[in-house]
Amino acid sequence: MISDDNNLIKYNIKVNCNLDYLIKEISNLGYNNTNSYYKLNIYMIPEDIDILKIKHLSLLETYIIIQDLNGENKKIIHKCRDKDISCPINNIIAVKELLKKMNYNELMYINHDIYCYFNGNNNIIIKNILKQGLFIEGDINLIDILNKLNISYDISNLYIDNEEIALKSAQNDIKEIMKNKEE
């Protein structure tokens, strides 16, 4: 669980169904699609950071996200402990190559398809994340809504950090590459 800027508890829960079924069931509960978009985040870190020693992105002094929203709104975000600096860009590939020349390495990427729904009282966000699965995000009422949907979901972790999943996956990929090099 996390709190948003309004101190409302938000959940992010993995659901076990396909996207079409989830959208149909959400619509049957009176939710209307208010927005749909895709978001690509490419995470870059200084090359002197050992990827395998990163516990969580928030513990890093600095890292960079190259972000693309729907192919139209592209920006680079420099994340620091003190503050974030954001700047619009035109070409994510060119920026990624420039950062590599500046001794940054690609840590991971998260590719989302995001669907926003509202029923007059509650917002629900469906996130279909490449290599991770289908997630539904909402406020404290989300469990009640999920029970009405008649779908299977995992409540072992009510706030799944999708960045943490991608980080663990990237670390496992590195370990596998290192293992194969030793053989």
mmCIF file of C-alpha atoms in Angstrom:
data_model
loop_
_atom_site.group_PDB
_atom_site.id
_atom_site.type_symbol
_atom_site.label_atom_id
_atom_site.label_comp_id
_atom_site.label_asym_id
_atom_site.label_seq_id
_atom_site.Cartn_x
_atom_site.Cartn_y
_atom_site.Cartn_z
ATOM 1 C CA MET A 1 0.000 0.000 0.000
ATOM 2 C CA ILE A 2 1.087 3.524 -0.635
ATOM 3 C CA SER A 3 -0.423 6.918 -0.114
ATOM 4 C CA ASP A 4 -0.849 9.406 -2.892
ATOM 5 C CA ASP A 5 -0.504 13.184 -2.573
ATOM 6 C CA ASN A 6 -3.956 13.364 -0.984
ATOM 7 C CA ASN A 7 -3.019 10.720 1.648
ATOM 8 C CA LEU A 8 -5.439 8.224 0.124
ATOM 9 C CA ILE A 9 -4.352 4.615 0.296
ATOM 10 C CA LYS A 10 -3.744 3.148 -3.155
ATOM 11 C CA TYR A 11 -3.454 -0.511 -4.064
ATOM 12 C CA ASN A 12 -1.748 -2.109 -7.046
ATOM 13 C CA ILE A 13 -2.825 -5.739 -7.350
ATOM 14 C CA LYS A 14 -1.930 -8.427 -9.875
ATOM 15 C CA VAL A 15 -5.023 -9.978 -11.449
ATOM 16 C CA ASN A 16 -5.253 -13.383 -13.094
ATOM 17 C CA CYS A 17 -7.373 -12.884 -16.196
ATOM 18 C CA ASN A 18 -6.936 -11.470 -19.669
ATOM 19 C CA LEU A 19 -7.247 -7.786 -20.502
ATOM 20 C CA ASP A 20 -10.396 -8.087 -22.632
ATOM 21 C CA TYR A 21 -12.247 -9.944 -19.892
ATOM 22 C CA LEU A 22 -11.178 -7.427 -17.215
ATOM 23 C CA ILE A 23 -12.264 -4.450 -19.333
ATOM 24 C CA LYS A 24 -15.635 -6.104 -20.064
ATOM 25 C CA GLU A 25 -16.242 -6.818 -16.367
ATOM 26 C CA ILE A 26 -15.198 -3.309 -15.281
ATOM 27 C CA SER A 27 -17.561 -1.826 -17.883
ATOM 28 C CA ASN A 28 -20.387 -4.080 -16.625
ATOM 29 C CA LEU A 29 -19.957 -2.463 -13.183
ATOM 30 C CA GLY A 30 -20.667 0.953 -14.690
ATOM 31 C CA TYR A 31 -17.106 2.159 -15.180
ATOM 32 C CA ASN A 32 -16.350 4.213 -18.281
ATOM 33 C CA ASN A 33 -12.996 4.482 -19.992
ATOM 34 C CA THR A 34 -11.717 8.032 -19.515
ATOM 35 C CA ASN A 35 -8.251 7.632 -21.022
ATOM 36 C CA SER A 36 -5.988 5.008 -22.583
ATOM 37 C CA TYR A 37 -2.326 5.359 -23.429
ATOM 38 C CA TYR A 38 1.005 3.592 -23.436
ATOM 39 C CA LYS A 39 4.038 4.555 -21.417
ATOM 40 C CA LEU A 40 7.605 3.413 -21.922
ATOM 41 C CA ASN A 41 10.171 4.140 -19.214
ATOM 42 C CA ILE A 42 13.831 3.351 -19.892
ATOM 43 C CA TYR A 43 15.957 3.490 -16.735
ATOM 44 C CA MET A 44 19.611 4.501 -17.082
ATOM 45 C CA ILE A 45 22.220 4.447 -14.314
ATOM 46 C CA PRO A 46 25.861 5.567 -14.115
ATOM 47 C CA GLU A 47 28.126 2.743 -15.293
ATOM 48 C CA ASP A 48 30.051 2.658 -11.996
ATOM 49 C CA ILE A 49 26.968 1.360 -10.146
ATOM 50 C CA ASP A 50 26.865 -2.408 -9.696
ATOM 51 C CA ILE A 51 23.422 -3.419 -10.941
ATOM 52 C CA LEU A 52 23.389 -6.502 -8.730
ATOM 53 C CA LYS A 53 23.820 -4.427 -5.564
ATOM 54 C CA ILE A 54 20.815 -2.161 -6.146
ATOM 55 C CA LYS A 55 18.130 -2.928 -3.550
ATOM 56 C CA HIS A 56 15.619 -0.329 -4.733
ATOM 57 C CA LEU A 57 15.746 2.609 -7.124
ATOM 58 C CA SER A 58 14.850 5.049 -4.354
ATOM 59 C CA LEU A 59 18.172 4.223 -2.665
ATOM 60 C CA LEU A 60 20.211 5.449 -5.626
ATOM 61 C CA GLU A 61 21.713 8.936 -5.486
ATOM 62 C CA THR A 62 20.822 9.527 -9.113
ATOM 63 C CA TYR A 63 19.355 7.802 -12.155
ATOM 64 C CA ILE A 64 17.679 8.838 -15.375
ATOM 65 C CA ILE A 65 14.367 7.847 -16.910
ATOM 66 C CA ILE A 66 13.749 8.319 -20.604
ATOM 67 C CA GLN A 67 9.978 8.388 -20.957
ATOM 68 C CA ASP A 68 7.665 8.114 -23.949
ATOM 69 C CA LEU A 69 3.908 8.651 -23.564
ATOM 70 C CA ASN A 70 1.976 7.607 -26.667
ATOM 71 C CA GLY A 71 4.883 8.515 -28.945
ATOM 72 C CA GLU A 72 3.949 12.178 -28.561
ATOM 73 C CA ASN A 73 5.092 13.312 -25.136
ATOM 74 C CA LYS A 74 8.744 12.329 -24.671
ATOM 75 C CA LYS A 75 10.965 13.521 -21.864
ATOM 76 C CA ILE A 76 14.071 12.802 -19.880
ATOM 77 C CA ILE A 77 13.791 12.800 -16.099
ATOM 78 C CA HIS A 78 16.879 13.119 -13.930
ATOM 79 C CA LYS A 79 15.963 11.564 -10.577
ATOM 80 C CA CYS A 80 17.914 12.772 -7.557
ATOM 81 C CA ARG A 81 17.284 12.404 -3.855
ATOM 82 C CA ASP A 82 16.839 16.195 -3.565
ATOM 83 C CA LYS A 83 14.651 16.894 -6.602
ATOM 84 C CA ASP A 84 13.725 15.681 -10.056
ATOM 85 C CA ILE A 85 14.532 17.608 -13.214
ATOM 86 C CA SER A 86 12.493 16.972 -16.341
ATOM 87 C CA CYS A 87 13.025 18.149 -19.909
ATOM 88 C CA PRO A 88 11.111 17.414 -23.132
ATOM 89 C CA ILE A 89 12.966 15.510 -25.849
ATOM 90 C CA ASN A 90 12.280 14.578 -29.467
ATOM 91 C CA ASN A 91 14.031 11.239 -29.884
ATOM 92 C CA ILE A 92 14.340 8.647 -27.123
ATOM 93 C CA ILE A 93 16.848 6.541 -29.098
ATOM 94 C CA ALA A 94 19.200 9.512 -29.623
ATOM 95 C CA VAL A 95 19.000 10.436 -25.923
ATOM 96 C CA LYS A 96 19.695 6.843 -24.904
ATOM 97 C CA GLU A 97 22.762 6.736 -27.171
ATOM 98 C CA LEU A 98 23.970 10.086 -25.816
ATOM 99 C CA LEU A 99 23.649 8.822 -22.245
ATOM 100 C CA LYS A 100 25.646 5.705 -23.142
ATOM 101 C CA LYS A 101 28.428 7.984 -24.412
ATOM 102 C CA MET A 102 28.204 9.803 -21.066
ATOM 103 C CA ASN A 103 28.894 6.505 -19.236
ATOM 104 C CA TYR A 104 25.313 5.524 -18.412
ATOM 105 C CA ASN A 105 24.036 1.977 -18.845
ATOM 106 C CA GLU A 106 20.510 0.819 -19.441
ATOM 107 C CA LEU A 107 19.268 -0.802 -16.259
ATOM 108 C CA MET A 108 15.776 -1.837 -17.376
ATOM 109 C CA TYR A 109 12.631 -0.700 -19.103
ATOM 110 C CA ILE A 110 8.964 -0.860 -18.236
ATOM 111 C CA ASN A 111 6.452 -0.858 -21.084
ATOM 112 C CA HIS A 112 2.846 -0.198 -19.953
ATOM 113 C CA ASP A 113 -0.498 -0.065 -21.669
ATOM 114 C CA ILE A 114 -2.673 1.964 -19.296
ATOM 115 C CA TYR A 115 -6.474 2.156 -19.208
ATOM 116 C CA CYS A 116 -8.229 4.614 -16.874
ATOM 117 C CA TYR A 117 -11.812 4.040 -15.728
ATOM 118 C CA PHE A 118 -14.228 6.073 -13.613
ATOM 119 C CA ASN A 119 -17.776 5.428 -12.384
ATOM 120 C CA GLY A 120 -18.589 8.765 -10.750
ATOM 121 C CA ASN A 121 -17.087 7.737 -7.399
ATOM 122 C CA ASN A 122 -13.989 5.646 -7.986
ATOM 123 C CA ASN A 123 -11.022 5.698 -10.329
ATOM 124 C CA ILE A 124 -9.535 2.412 -11.468
ATOM 125 C CA ILE A 125 -6.375 2.088 -13.512
ATOM 126 C CA ILE A 126 -5.623 -1.089 -15.439
ATOM 127 C CA LYS A 127 -1.960 -1.591 -16.302
ATOM 128 C CA ASN A 128 -0.924 -4.234 -18.806
ATOM 129 C CA ILE A 129 2.838 -4.391 -18.306
ATOM 130 C CA LEU A 130 5.101 -6.226 -20.727
ATOM 131 C CA LYS A 131 6.902 -9.144 -19.004
ATOM 132 C CA GLN A 132 4.957 -8.583 -15.749
ATOM 133 C CA GLY A 133 1.273 -9.123 -16.423
ATOM 134 C CA LEU A 134 -1.996 -7.395 -15.700
ATOM 135 C CA PHE A 135 -2.461 -5.114 -12.679
ATOM 136 C CA ILE A 136 -5.341 -3.067 -11.345
ATOM 137 C CA GLU A 137 -4.786 0.028 -9.251
ATOM 138 C CA GLY A 138 -7.310 1.842 -7.103
ATOM 139 C CA ASP A 139 -8.151 3.130 -3.657
ATOM 140 C CA ILE A 140 -9.285 1.392 -0.488
ATOM 141 C CA ASN A 141 -12.485 0.174 -2.243
ATOM 142 C CA LEU A 142 -10.509 -1.845 -4.787
ATOM 143 C CA ILE A 143 -10.856 -5.168 -2.923
ATOM 144 C CA ASP A 144 -14.654 -4.797 -2.874
ATOM 145 C CA ILE A 145 -14.632 -3.996 -6.585
ATOM 146 C CA LEU A 146 -12.401 -6.985 -7.362
ATOM 147 C CA ASN A 147 -14.776 -9.290 -5.453
ATOM 148 C CA LYS A 148 -17.672 -8.048 -7.602
ATOM 149 C CA LEU A 149 -15.698 -8.765 -10.769
ATOM 150 C CA ASN A 150 -15.480 -12.502 -10.150
ATOM 151 C CA ILE A 151 -11.816 -12.689 -11.121
ATOM 152 C CA SER A 152 -8.838 -14.240 -9.424
ATOM 153 C CA TYR A 153 -6.287 -11.887 -7.902
ATOM 154 C CA ASP A 154 -3.262 -12.084 -5.629
ATOM 155 C CA ILE A 155 -3.614 -10.361 -2.249
ATOM 156 C CA SER A 156 -0.262 -11.534 -0.880
ATOM 157 C CA ASN A 157 1.062 -8.088 -1.782
ATOM 158 C CA LEU A 158 -1.518 -5.303 -1.993
ATOM 159 C CA TYR A 159 0.908 -2.796 -3.411
ATOM 160 C CA ILE A 160 3.133 -4.360 -6.006
ATOM 161 C CA ASP A 161 5.996 -2.091 -7.020
ATOM 162 C CA ASN A 162 6.324 -2.611 -10.772
ATOM 163 C CA GLU A 163 9.744 -0.916 -10.769
ATOM 164 C CA GLU A 164 10.946 -3.444 -8.198
ATOM 165 C CA ILE A 165 9.712 -6.354 -10.345
ATOM 166 C CA ALA A 166 11.533 -4.960 -13.394
ATOM 167 C CA LEU A 167 14.694 -4.390 -11.332
ATOM 168 C CA LYS A 168 14.693 -7.985 -10.048
ATOM 169 C CA SER A 169 14.133 -9.253 -13.579
ATOM 170 C CA ALA A 170 17.056 -7.156 -14.898
ATOM 171 C CA GLN A 171 19.278 -8.452 -12.096
ATOM 172 C CA ASN A 172 18.291 -12.049 -12.863
ATOM 173 C CA ASP A 173 19.115 -11.480 -16.537
ATOM 174 C CA ILE A 174 22.578 -10.185 -15.583
ATOM 175 C CA LYS A 175 23.166 -13.176 -13.291
ATOM 176 C CA GLU A 176 22.163 -15.542 -16.104
ATOM 177 C CA ILE A 177 24.539 -13.826 -18.544
ATOM 178 C CA MET A 178 27.387 -14.036 -16.005
ATOM 179 C CA LYS A 179 26.631 -17.706 -15.348
ATOM 180 C CA ASN A 180 26.678 -18.509 -19.065
ATOM 181 C CA LYS A 181 30.011 -16.702 -19.497
ATOM 182 C CA GLU A 182 31.549 -18.866 -16.756
ATOM 183 C CA GLU A 183 30.479 -22.105 -18.456
#
